[in-house]
Short mmCIF file of C-alpha atoms in Angstrom, two decimals:
data_model
loop_
_atom_site.label_atom_id
_atom_site.label_comp_id
_atom_site.label_asym_id
_atom_site.label_seq_id
_atom_site.Cartn_x
_atom_site.Cartn_y
_atom_site.Cartn_z
CA MET A 227 9.20 -40.82 6.07
CA GLN A 228 7.01 -37.86 7.03
CA GLY A 229 7.07 -36.00 10.32
CA LEU A 230 4.54 -36.67 13.03
CA MET A 231 3.07 -33.18 13.24
CA MET A 232 -0.59 -32.15 13.32
CA ASN A 233 -1.89 -31.06 9.93
CA ARG A 234 -3.78 -27.91 10.93
CA GLN A 235 -4.74 -25.64 8.05
CA LEU A 236 -3.61 -22.01 8.04
CA MET A 237 -6.91 -20.10 8.34
CA ILE A 238 -7.44 -16.33 8.34
CA SER A 239 -10.18 -16.84 10.94
CA SER A 240 -7.60 -18.34 13.31
CA LEU A 241 -5.83 -14.96 13.49
CA LEU A 242 -8.92 -13.30 14.94
CA THR A 243 -9.68 -16.29 17.17
CA HIS A 244 -6.15 -16.04 18.57
CA ALA A 245 -6.49 -12.28 19.17
CA SER A 246 -9.86 -12.76 20.87
CA GLN A 247 -8.55 -15.49 23.18
CA ASN A 248 -5.18 -13.98 24.08
CA HIS A 249 -5.70 -10.23 23.61
CA HIS A 250 -9.43 -10.03 24.30
CA ASP A 251 -9.39 -6.56 25.86
CA THR A 252 -6.96 -4.93 23.40
CA GLU A 253 -8.68 -2.07 21.61
CA ILE A 254 -9.62 -1.51 17.99
CA VAL A 255 -10.34 2.22 17.60
CA SER A 256 -12.02 3.68 14.50
CA ARG A 257 -12.48 7.26 13.34
CA LEU A 258 -15.67 6.86 11.33
CA PRO A 259 -16.45 8.74 8.09
CA VAL A 260 -19.13 10.73 9.97
CA GLY A 261 -16.42 11.92 12.40
CA ALA A 262 -17.36 9.94 15.51
CA THR A 263 -14.85 7.65 17.27
CA HIS A 264 -15.78 4.00 17.81
CA ARG A 265 -14.05 1.74 20.33
CA TYR A 266 -14.27 -1.94 20.97
CA THR A 267 -11.99 -4.93 21.56
CA TYR A 268 -10.68 -7.94 19.65
CA SER A 269 -13.23 -10.00 21.58
CA ASP A 270 -16.03 -7.74 20.29
CA ALA A 271 -14.66 -7.88 16.74
CA HIS A 272 -14.56 -11.68 16.88
CA ARG A 273 -18.17 -11.85 18.07
CA ARG A 274 -19.43 -9.40 15.45
CA SER A 275 -17.48 -11.07 12.63
CA ARG A 276 -19.27 -14.35 13.41
CA GLN A 277 -22.53 -12.41 13.52
CA LEU A 278 -21.74 -11.03 10.06
CA VAL A 279 -21.27 -14.55 8.71
CA ARG A 280 -24.86 -15.25 9.79
CA VAL A 281 -25.93 -12.13 7.87
CA LEU A 282 -24.14 -13.32 4.74
CA LEU A 283 -25.60 -16.81 4.98
CA ALA A 284 -29.10 -15.33 5.36
CA LEU A 285 -28.47 -13.29 2.19
CA GLY A 286 -27.62 -16.50 0.32
CA VAL A 287 -23.85 -15.98 0.10
CA LYS A 288 -21.98 -19.21 -0.59
CA ALA A 289 -18.35 -20.33 -0.60
CA GLU A 290 -16.32 -18.74 -3.44
CA ASP A 291 -18.82 -15.87 -3.89
CA ARG A 292 -17.09 -12.54 -4.29
CA ILE A 293 -18.21 -9.86 -1.82
CA GLY A 294 -17.08 -6.32 -2.63
CA THR A 295 -16.26 -3.35 -0.43
CA LEU A 296 -16.02 0.38 -1.12
CA ALA A 297 -14.92 1.40 2.34
CA TRP A 298 -12.37 3.21 4.48
CA ASN A 299 -10.35 1.77 7.35
CA THR A 300 -12.99 1.17 10.06
CA HIS A 301 -14.10 -1.58 12.45
CA ARG A 302 -16.91 -2.61 10.10
CA HIS A 303 -14.49 -3.09 7.22
CA PHE A 304 -12.31 -5.12 9.59
CA GLU A 305 -15.31 -7.36 10.36
CA ILE A 306 -15.94 -7.89 6.64
CA TYR A 307 -12.32 -8.95 6.13
CA TYR A 308 -12.68 -11.80 8.61
CA ALA A 309 -16.30 -12.83 8.09
CA VAL A 310 -16.19 -13.12 4.30
CA SER A 311 -12.90 -15.02 4.13
CA GLY A 312 -13.67 -17.03 7.26
CA MET A 313 -16.78 -18.56 5.69
CA ALA A 314 -14.77 -19.46 2.54
CA ALA A 315 -16.16 -16.62 0.40
CA ILE A 316 -13.80 -14.05 -1.17
CA CYS A 317 -13.37 -10.51 0.18
CA HIS A 318 -12.96 -8.17 -2.78
CA THR A 319 -11.73 -4.71 -1.74
CA ILE A 320 -12.33 -2.05 -4.42
CA ASN A 321 -10.50 1.27 -4.62
CA PRO A 322 -13.17 4.04 -4.58
CA ARG A 323 -10.65 6.54 -5.93
CA LEU A 324 -10.76 4.92 -9.37
CA PHE A 325 -13.00 6.24 -12.12
CA PRO A 326 -16.58 4.86 -11.94
CA GLU A 327 -16.08 3.05 -15.26
CA GLN A 328 -13.02 1.27 -13.85
CA ILE A 329 -14.86 0.33 -10.66
CA ALA A 330 -17.78 -1.05 -12.66
CA TYR A 331 -15.37 -3.06 -14.81
CA ILE A 332 -13.70 -4.49 -11.69
CA ALA A 333 -16.99 -5.37 -9.93
CA ASN A 334 -18.34 -7.05 -13.07
CA HIS A 335 -15.09 -8.87 -13.79
CA ALA A 336 -15.09 -10.19 -10.23
CA ASP A 337 -18.80 -11.04 -10.46
CA ASP A 338 -19.47 -9.44 -7.07
CA ARG A 339 -22.70 -10.58 -5.36
CA PHE A 340 -22.99 -7.86 -2.71
CA ILE A 341 -21.04 -4.66 -2.14
CA PHE A 342 -20.60 -2.98 1.24
CA PHE A 343 -20.02 0.79 1.11
CA ASP A 344 -19.38 3.73 3.42
CA VAL A 345 -22.13 6.34 3.22
CA ASN A 346 -19.80 9.06 1.92
CA PHE A 347 -19.58 6.96 -1.28
CA THR A 348 -23.37 7.12 -1.81
CA LYS A 349 -23.17 9.29 -4.95
CA LEU A 350 -20.57 6.96 -6.40
CA VAL A 351 -22.76 3.92 -5.69
CA GLU A 352 -25.76 5.62 -7.32
CA THR A 353 -23.64 5.89 -10.47
CA LEU A 354 -22.35 2.32 -10.19
CA ALA A 355 -25.58 0.44 -9.41
CA PRO A 356 -27.00 0.49 -12.98
CA LEU A 357 -23.61 -0.59 -14.34
CA CYS A 358 -23.25 -3.67 -12.08
CA PRO A 359 -25.96 -6.23 -12.93
CA THR A 360 -24.42 -9.07 -10.90
CA VAL A 361 -24.68 -7.15 -7.61
CA LYS A 362 -27.77 -8.37 -5.73
CA GLY A 363 -27.62 -5.76 -2.99
CA TRP A 364 -25.74 -2.71 -1.73
CA ILE A 365 -25.10 -2.62 2.02
CA ALA A 366 -24.53 0.77 3.69
CA LEU A 367 -22.01 0.58 6.54
CA CYS A 368 -23.98 2.58 9.09
CA GLN A 369 -26.78 2.70 11.66
CA ARG A 370 -30.42 3.04 10.57
CA GLU A 371 -30.48 6.78 11.40
CA GLU A 372 -27.44 7.35 9.16
CA MET A 373 -28.94 5.70 6.08
CA PRO A 374 -28.60 7.95 3.03
CA GLU A 375 -31.54 9.23 1.03
CA CYS A 376 -30.77 7.96 -2.44
CA ALA A 377 -31.95 6.01 -5.46
CA ILE A 378 -29.86 2.88 -4.91
CA PRO A 379 -31.83 -0.32 -5.62
CA ASN A 380 -31.74 -3.21 -3.13
CA LEU A 381 -30.25 -0.95 -0.44
CA LEU A 382 -29.65 -2.58 2.95
CA CYS A 383 -28.48 -1.27 6.34
CA TYR A 384 -25.46 -3.00 7.91
CA GLU A 385 -26.46 -2.55 11.54
CA ASP A 386 -30.08 -3.60 10.86
CA LEU A 387 -28.80 -6.80 9.30
CA MET A 388 -26.43 -7.40 12.21
CA ALA A 389 -29.12 -6.84 14.84
CA ALA A 390 -31.24 -9.60 13.30
CA GLN A 391 -28.55 -12.29 13.66
CA SER A 392 -26.77 -14.12 16.48
CA ASP A 393 -23.05 -14.85 16.78
CA ASP A 394 -23.69 -18.59 17.03
CA TYR A 395 -21.20 -19.68 14.41
CA GLU A 396 -18.06 -21.84 14.43
CA TRP A 397 -15.34 -21.08 11.94
CA PRO A 398 -14.91 -23.96 9.48
CA GLU A 399 -11.54 -25.46 8.64
CA PHE A 400 -10.87 -26.15 4.97
CA ASP A 401 -7.97 -26.34 2.52
CA GLU A 402 -5.59 -23.48 3.33
CA ASN A 403 -5.02 -22.89 -0.40
CA THR A 404 -8.66 -21.78 -0.74
CA ALA A 405 -9.01 -18.25 -2.16
CA SER A 406 -9.55 -15.65 0.56
CA SER A 407 -9.42 -12.17 -0.94
CA LEU A 408 -9.13 -10.36 -4.24
CA CYS A 409 -7.34 -7.09 -5.07
CA TYR A 410 -7.03 -5.51 -8.49
CA THR A 411 -3.93 -3.74 -9.73
CA SER A 412 -4.27 -0.02 -10.36
CA GLY A 413 -4.38 -0.63 -14.11
CA THR A 414 -1.87 1.97 -15.31
CA THR A 415 -1.77 0.13 -18.62
CA GLY A 416 -4.86 -1.71 -19.88
CA ASN A 417 -7.63 -2.93 -17.60
CA PRO A 418 -6.90 -3.67 -13.93
CA LYS A 419 -5.99 -7.30 -13.23
CA GLY A 420 -7.10 -9.31 -10.19
CA VAL A 421 -4.67 -10.83 -7.71
CA LEU A 422 -6.31 -13.70 -5.80
CA TYR A 423 -4.80 -14.39 -2.38
CA SER A 424 -5.24 -17.58 -0.35
CA HIS A 425 -5.62 -18.27 3.38
CA ARG A 426 -2.16 -19.83 3.38
CA SER A 427 -0.47 -16.94 1.60
CA THR A 428 -2.17 -14.38 3.85
CA VAL A 429 -1.23 -16.06 7.14
CA LEU A 430 2.37 -16.63 6.00
CA HIS A 431 2.59 -13.00 4.90
CA ALA A 432 1.33 -11.90 8.35
CA TYR A 433 4.08 -13.99 9.96
CA GLY A 434 6.74 -12.72 7.57
CA SER A 435 5.86 -9.06 8.04
CA SER A 436 5.87 -9.36 11.84
CA VAL A 437 9.47 -10.46 12.43
CA PRO A 438 12.02 -7.98 13.88
CA ASP A 439 13.74 -7.42 10.54
CA GLY A 440 10.32 -7.08 8.92
CA LEU A 441 7.95 -4.55 10.45
CA GLY A 442 8.84 -5.68 13.97
CA LEU A 443 5.27 -5.93 15.30
CA SER A 444 4.26 -6.98 18.81
CA ALA A 445 1.48 -6.86 21.42
CA ARG A 446 3.19 -3.76 22.83
CA ASP A 447 2.48 -1.78 19.67
CA CYS A 448 -0.34 0.56 18.77
CA ILE A 449 -0.56 0.53 14.97
CA LEU A 450 -2.37 2.95 12.67
CA PRO A 451 -2.51 1.82 9.03
CA VAL A 452 -2.77 4.97 6.92
CA VAL A 453 -2.57 2.77 3.84
CA PRO A 454 -6.22 2.05 2.98
CA MET A 455 -7.82 -1.35 3.47
CA PHE A 456 -8.81 -1.11 -0.22
CA HIS A 457 -5.12 -1.02 -1.19
CA VAL A 458 -3.48 -4.47 -0.99
CA ASN A 459 -5.33 -5.30 2.24
CA ALA A 460 -3.74 -2.32 4.03
CA TRP A 461 -0.37 -4.00 3.42
CA GLY A 462 -1.58 -6.98 5.47
CA LEU A 463 -1.75 -5.03 8.75
CA PRO A 464 -5.35 -6.03 9.69
CA TYR A 465 -4.07 -9.62 9.72
CA ALA A 466 -0.64 -9.00 11.28
CA CYS A 467 -2.11 -6.87 14.08
CA ALA A 468 -4.47 -9.70 15.06
CA LEU A 469 -1.62 -12.23 14.87
CA ASN A 470 0.40 -10.12 17.32
CA GLY A 471 -2.43 -8.70 19.41
CA ALA A 472 -1.41 -5.11 18.69
CA LYS A 473 -3.79 -2.24 19.39
CA LEU A 474 -5.26 -1.15 16.06
CA VAL A 475 -6.29 2.41 15.19
CA LEU A 476 -8.31 2.79 11.98
CA PRO A 477 -8.40 6.38 10.68
CA GLY A 478 -11.31 6.21 8.23
CA PRO A 479 -10.99 8.95 5.59
CA HIS A 480 -9.24 11.35 7.99
CA LEU A 481 -5.72 11.26 6.51
CA ASP A 482 -4.65 14.91 6.66
CA GLY A 483 -1.70 15.89 8.80
CA ALA A 484 -3.78 17.43 11.61
CA SER A 485 -6.09 14.41 11.93
CA LEU A 486 -3.23 11.93 11.91
CA HIS A 487 -1.29 13.87 14.52
CA SER A 488 -4.28 14.04 16.87
CA MET A 489 -4.94 10.29 16.52
CA PHE A 490 -1.25 9.50 17.06
CA GLU A 491 -1.20 11.51 20.29
CA GLU A 492 -4.63 10.52 21.64
CA GLU A 493 -4.22 6.79 21.07
CA GLY A 494 -0.49 6.38 21.73
CA VAL A 495 0.36 5.17 18.24
CA THR A 496 3.84 3.62 18.03
CA MET A 497 3.92 2.61 14.35
CA SER A 498 2.15 3.71 11.18
CA ALA A 499 2.40 2.87 7.49
CA GLY A 500 1.58 4.74 4.29
CA VAL A 501 2.81 6.28 1.04
CA PRO A 502 5.26 9.23 0.90
CA THR A 503 2.64 11.87 -0.02
CA ILE A 504 0.84 11.24 3.28
CA TRP A 505 4.03 11.61 5.31
CA LEU A 506 5.02 14.79 3.49
CA GLY A 507 1.65 16.24 4.54
CA LEU A 508 2.21 15.17 8.15
CA LEU A 509 5.77 16.50 8.17
CA ASN A 510 4.64 19.90 6.89
CA HIS A 511 1.87 20.05 9.53
CA LEU A 512 4.31 19.20 12.32
CA GLN A 513 6.87 21.79 11.23
CA GLU A 514 4.38 24.57 10.52
CA ASN A 515 2.71 24.14 13.93
CA LYS A 516 5.86 23.31 15.95
CA LEU A 517 4.41 19.97 17.09
CA LYS A 518 6.05 16.80 18.40
CA LEU A 519 5.41 13.07 18.10
CA SER A 520 5.46 11.74 21.66
CA THR A 521 4.84 8.00 21.08
CA VAL A 522 5.53 7.22 17.41
CA LYS A 523 8.74 5.21 17.04
CA ARG A 524 8.68 4.16 13.40
CA LEU A 525 6.94 4.95 10.13
CA VAL A 526 6.80 2.45 7.29
CA ILE A 527 7.01 4.13 3.90
CA GLY A 528 6.21 2.23 0.72
CA GLY A 529 4.34 2.61 -2.55
CA SER A 530 7.14 4.71 -4.04
CA ALA A 531 10.64 5.75 -3.03
CA ALA A 532 10.92 7.76 0.17
CA PRO A 533 12.80 11.05 -0.34
CA PRO A 534 16.05 11.06 1.68
CA ALA A 535 15.28 14.54 3.02
CA MET A 536 12.04 13.26 4.53
CA ILE A 537 13.76 10.27 6.14
CA ARG A 538 16.34 12.57 7.72
CA SER A 539 13.73 15.10 8.89
CA PHE A 540 11.64 12.52 10.74
CA ASP A 541 14.76 11.13 12.40
CA ASP A 542 16.55 14.38 13.24
CA LEU A 543 13.52 16.49 14.22
CA PHE A 544 11.18 13.92 15.77
CA GLY A 545 13.27 10.87 16.68
CA VAL A 546 11.18 8.66 14.39
CA THR A 547 12.79 5.83 12.43
CA VAL A 548 11.60 5.53 8.85
CA LEU A 549 11.44 1.94 7.60
CA HIS A 550 11.78 2.03 3.83
CA ALA A 551 9.79 -0.91 2.44
CA TRP A 552 8.91 -2.23 -0.99
CA GLY A 553 6.34 -4.59 -2.45
CA MET A 554 3.49 -4.95 -4.92
CA THR A 555 -0.16 -5.99 -5.08
CA GLU A 556 1.12 -9.19 -6.67
CA MET A 557 3.28 -9.79 -3.57
CA SER A 558 0.59 -9.42 -0.86
CA PRO A 559 2.47 -6.89 -0.82
CA LEU A 560 5.59 -6.98 1.37
CA GLY A 561 8.91 -7.93 -0.24
CA THR A 562 11.68 -5.96 1.46
CA VAL A 563 12.22 -3.80 4.54
CA ASN A 564 15.28 -1.65 5.19
CA THR A 565 16.80 -2.56 8.55
CA TYR A 566 20.46 -2.59 9.56
CA LYS A 567 22.66 -5.62 10.13
CA LYS A 568 24.83 -5.75 13.26
CA LYS A 569 27.97 -4.77 11.36
CA HIS A 570 26.29 -1.55 10.22
CA LEU A 571 25.72 -0.19 13.73
CA THR A 572 29.33 0.96 14.16
CA LEU A 573 29.56 2.65 10.76
CA PRO A 574 29.81 6.45 10.50
CA ALA A 575 26.43 8.18 10.29
CA LYS A 576 26.87 9.11 6.61
CA ASP A 577 27.45 5.46 5.68
CA ARG A 578 24.42 4.30 7.69
CA ASP A 579 22.34 7.00 5.99
CA ARG A 580 23.42 5.69 2.60
CA ILE A 581 22.16 2.21 3.52
CA ARG A 582 18.80 3.57 4.67
CA LEU A 583 18.01 5.02 1.25
CA ASN A 584 17.53 1.72 -0.56
CA GLN A 585 14.45 -0.48 -0.40
CA GLY A 586 16.02 -2.95 2.02
CA ARG A 587 16.52 -6.70 2.35
CA SER A 588 14.00 -9.38 1.48
CA ILE A 589 12.11 -10.88 4.39
CA PHE A 590 12.17 -14.68 4.66
CA GLY A 591 9.83 -16.11 2.03
CA VAL A 592 10.79 -13.68 -0.72
CA GLU A 593 13.58 -14.51 -3.17
CA MET A 594 14.92 -11.87 -5.57
CA LYS A 595 17.15 -11.77 -8.60
CA ILE A 596 18.05 -9.31 -11.35
CA THR A 597 18.53 -10.17 -15.01
CA ASP A 598 19.64 -8.48 -18.20
CA SER A 599 17.40 -8.01 -21.23
CA ASP A 600 18.17 -11.58 -22.37
CA GLY A 601 17.15 -13.09 -19.02
CA ASN A 602 20.70 -13.78 -17.82
CA ALA A 603 21.23 -13.47 -14.05
CA LEU A 604 23.32 -10.47 -13.00
CA PRO A 605 25.68 -10.33 -10.00
CA HIS A 606 24.55 -9.04 -6.61
CA ASP A 607 27.36 -6.50 -6.34
CA GLY A 608 25.38 -3.30 -5.85
CA LYS A 609 26.54 -2.03 -9.24
CA ALA A 610 24.91 -4.16 -11.91
CA PHE A 611 21.28 -3.22 -12.45
CA GLY A 612 18.62 -5.06 -14.36
CA ASP A 613 15.05 -6.32 -14.33
CA LEU A 614 13.92 -7.39 -10.85
CA LEU A 615 12.17 -10.76 -10.50
CA VAL A 616 10.73 -12.37 -7.34
CA ARG A 617 9.21 -15.62 -6.12
CA GLY A 618 7.76 -16.91 -2.86
CA PRO A 619 4.70 -18.38 -1.10
CA TRP A 620 2.75 -15.09 -1.04
CA ILE A 621 3.58 -13.98 -4.59
CA THR A 622 1.05 -14.42 -7.39
CA SER A 623 1.37 -17.26 -9.88
CA GLY A 624 -1.14 -15.66 -12.29
CA TYR A 625 -4.02 -13.21 -12.54
CA PHE A 626 -7.71 -13.86 -11.84
CA ARG A 627 -9.50 -15.37 -14.86
CA SER A 628 -6.06 -15.62 -16.54
CA GLU A 629 -6.11 -11.96 -17.57
CA GLY A 630 -2.86 -10.82 -19.16
CA GLY A 631 -1.75 -14.34 -20.07
CA GLU A 632 1.22 -16.07 -18.44
CA ALA A 633 2.42 -13.99 -15.47
CA LEU A 634 5.65 -15.86 -14.68
CA VAL A 635 9.01 -16.24 -16.39
CA ASP A 636 10.59 -19.61 -15.54
CA GLY A 637 8.74 -19.63 -12.21
CA TRP A 638 9.67 -16.03 -11.32
CA PHE A 639 7.40 -12.97 -11.30
CA PRO A 640 8.79 -9.98 -13.26
CA THR A 641 8.09 -6.89 -11.16
CA GLY A 642 8.59 -4.26 -13.87
CA ASP A 643 11.23 -2.57 -11.68
CA VAL A 644 14.87 -1.97 -12.55
CA ALA A 645 17.10 -2.57 -9.52
CA THR A 646 20.48 -3.39 -8.04
CA ILE A 647 21.13 -5.93 -5.25
CA ASP A 648 24.32 -5.79 -3.21
CA ALA A 649 26.30 -8.58 -1.53
CA ASP A 650 24.40 -8.08 1.76
CA GLY A 651 21.05 -8.52 -0.01
CA TYR A 652 20.02 -4.86 -0.01
CA MET A 653 17.93 -4.02 -3.05
CA GLN A 654 17.59 -0.57 -4.56
CA ILE A 655 15.01 0.36 -7.17
CA THR A 656 16.65 2.56 -9.77
CA ASP A 657 13.41 3.00 -11.71
CA ARG A 658 10.30 1.42 -13.07
CA SER A 659 11.26 -0.17 -16.38
CA LYS A 660 8.81 2.14 -18.15
CA ASP A 661 10.10 5.25 -16.34
CA VAL A 662 13.85 4.83 -16.77
CA ILE A 663 15.36 7.58 -18.95
CA LYS A 664 17.58 6.41 -21.79
CA SER A 665 19.87 9.21 -22.93
CA GLY A 666 22.37 8.50 -25.69
CA GLY A 667 22.10 4.77 -24.98
CA GLU A 668 22.80 5.20 -21.23
CA TRP A 669 20.27 4.84 -18.40
CA ILE A 670 19.46 7.65 -15.96
CA SER A 671 17.49 6.97 -12.77
CA SER A 672 14.53 9.33 -12.43
CA ILE A 673 14.17 8.31 -8.76
CA ASP A 674 17.70 9.49 -7.89
CA LEU A 675 17.06 12.84 -9.58
CA GLU A 676 13.72 13.27 -7.77
CA ASN A 677 15.30 12.54 -4.40
CA ILE A 678 17.91 15.25 -4.94
CA ALA A 679 15.28 17.79 -6.01
CA VAL A 680 13.09 17.13 -2.94
CA ALA A 681 16.13 17.76 -0.72
CA HIS A 682 16.08 21.41 -1.83
CA PRO A 683 14.46 23.51 0.94
CA ALA A 684 12.09 25.24 -1.50
CA VAL A 685 10.77 22.06 -3.16
CA ALA A 686 7.58 20.39 -1.90
CA GLU A 687 7.33 17.63 -4.51
CA ALA A 688 9.18 16.73 -7.70
CA ALA A 689 8.97 14.38 -10.65
CA VAL A 690 11.46 13.61 -13.40
CA ILE A 691 10.45 12.21 -16.78
CA GLY A 692 12.28 11.59 -20.03
CA ALA A 693 11.36 14.12 -22.72
CA VAL A 694 12.12 13.70 -26.41
CA HIS A 695 15.47 15.11 -27.51
CA PRO A 696 16.62 15.30 -31.16
CA LYS A 697 20.20 14.27 -30.39
CA TRP A 698 20.05 12.09 -27.25
CA ASP A 699 16.63 10.42 -27.77
CA GLU A 700 15.61 11.42 -24.23
CA ARG A 701 16.81 13.89 -21.63
CA PRO A 702 15.63 14.41 -18.03
CA LEU A 703 12.93 17.03 -17.45
CA LEU A 704 12.34 18.12 -13.84
CA VAL A 705 8.80 19.08 -12.83
CA VAL A 706 8.49 20.81 -9.45
CA ILE A 707 5.93 22.05 -6.92
CA LYS A 708 7.35 24.85 -4.77
CA LYS A 709 6.75 24.95 -1.03
CA ALA A 710 4.28 27.63 0.09
CA GLY A 711 6.03 30.96 0.58
CA LYS A 712 9.29 29.71 -0.96
CA ASP A 713 10.89 30.74 -4.21
CA VAL A 714 13.43 28.98 -6.40
CA THR A 715 14.49 29.40 -10.03
CA ARG A 716 15.26 26.97 -12.81
CA GLU A 717 18.93 27.92 -12.54
CA ASP A 718 18.94 27.36 -8.75
CA LEU A 719 17.66 23.82 -9.13
CA ILE A 720 19.98 22.85 -11.97
CA ALA A 721 22.93 24.18 -9.94
CA PHE A 722 21.70 22.16 -6.94
CA TYR A 723 22.58 18.96 -8.82
CA GLU A 724 26.21 19.89 -9.37
CA GLY A 725 28.56 17.52 -7.58
CA LYS A 726 25.72 15.17 -6.62
CA VAL A 727 25.39 13.23 -9.90
CA ALA A 728 27.30 12.85 -13.14
CA LYS A 729 27.07 16.03 -15.20
CA TRP A 730 25.23 14.29 -18.03
CA TRP A 731 22.51 13.17 -15.56
CA ILE A 732 21.56 16.75 -14.63
CA PRO A 733 18.08 17.72 -15.96
CA ASP A 734 18.13 19.92 -19.03
CA ASP A 735 15.12 21.96 -17.95
CA VAL A 736 12.74 22.66 -15.04
CA ILE A 737 8.99 23.25 -15.16
CA PHE A 738 7.08 24.65 -12.16
CA VAL A 739 3.50 23.45 -11.59
CA ASP A 740 0.80 23.81 -8.93
CA GLU A 741 0.09 20.10 -8.71
CA LEU A 742 1.36 16.72 -9.92
CA PRO A 743 -0.89 13.83 -11.00
CA HIS A 744 -1.21 10.83 -8.68
CA THR A 745 -2.70 7.39 -9.14
CA ALA A 746 -5.67 6.12 -7.13
CA THR A 747 -3.22 4.58 -4.65
CA GLY A 748 -1.37 7.85 -4.02
CA LYS A 749 1.65 7.17 -6.22
CA LEU A 750 3.03 9.78 -8.57
CA SER A 751 1.62 9.04 -12.04
CA LYS A 752 4.46 9.40 -14.53
CA LEU A 753 2.10 8.10 -17.24
CA GLN A 754 -0.30 11.02 -16.80
CA LEU A 755 2.58 13.47 -16.49
CA ARG A 756 4.14 12.26 -19.74
CA GLU A 757 0.76 12.60 -21.45
CA ARG A 758 0.34 16.16 -20.16
CA LEU A 759 3.81 17.12 -21.40
CA SER A 760 3.79 15.10 -24.63
CA ASP A 761 4.19 18.29 -26.69
CA TYR A 762 7.07 19.63 -24.60
CA ARG A 763 10.31 20.46 -26.40
CA PHE A 764 13.59 21.49 -24.75
CA PRO A 765 14.61 25.12 -25.38
CA GLY A 766 16.76 25.34 -28.49
CA ALA A 767 16.40 21.64 -29.27
#
């Protein structure tokens, strides 16, 4: 016997319809690439998104067509998110920070029909256009007077197209498992692979991320996603903000500490989300200029492990709670968020701090397990560590066009992370499987060593890789950027580890550099660093 409930499909368009009906005057504020600030409401966004569907239909776009974007976080990109998916086409966000050859590969692999782009990517698009034969037109996200002078074929103006269409359009309802959007992995090994989300997975992810032990979103929030809309759909925030009716502030390309601080203060931002490198920049700006954060209550940090020193600084100096989160493109992306349980509230501060440093507990909808190299399940005791696998309704079952072959192992997705899980469900990444250092047959966590290094007052950023050793196979090598005006020696840093980790974990050497390589999504690139230092040999080894 089945229940007697209405069978309404979970539609991405329904999120914006809900926001327009129930939060019609709540603002969406954009800092545009040209520097101007744009303001309108959820009601305006709903109207213009329907108008954009009319534009796409007039251009001949059909259901299942892939529509690409090379764009920052702005109101126009937000409209594309809803219009393309809402008409049953597929919104394909492309990372403009990739090499042109990678972008061309991705656009061609996706078979994109049109690509929307911000005008500050004009030179990039001029390079791409001859390499992308399936693209019928390139649409500049601007007014007529802002159109670039360039040699891009089939160039169209977004606002001209919009002005020619009405908003007379009703969102269709169709199978909720229909593909909605497409994101490609950063492709650290081999070509990038496409992750194809559905309406159902996206709406469920928006629900899951909103709960109090998730990101804790509400209509009382003002949210600024620093994470780009070309990176895993800005961690789902453009959808979750509409679901909750939260004020949305879109920063465009203005992600430096000074710009973020001014937007936080001017718009009353209560929550923001981004990768650690962004927050290190903001933290340095705040401290150097003796500034405060008057409305921000919490920062979500994901993409890579958050240094403990940074978590403590935001809390102690600015009263801001850092929510350590973890996920992947293949997971839509949210998997875990670090929040306390009731029993933790009465613990001593040092014990609560220890809990805050892991990646947190899975939100409902995400199951996790760890296994040994033979696939045997390991205990959740906080000590055993192994390969982390996940499953759930917003986790991929395979890659677009079956690239990479079978993605699952017995129905579980292998994340490529090495982790522990304790009895309370808290998961801690000890390393990426390809980054873990194996010394004399024993594993050393590069993440733990990096966190200690960054806690030193003279260290701005640090990375630890395994370098070849004639006796131990690999030993830890610490690579450091010093803070401006600070000095520290190799001996100082090695001594800084004493008493904090086992003696055999301490790095054998330290190298000082002016910069560290990062991926197109802002993560530290251990792959590039290992390549740069492939000829390194330990002194006397």
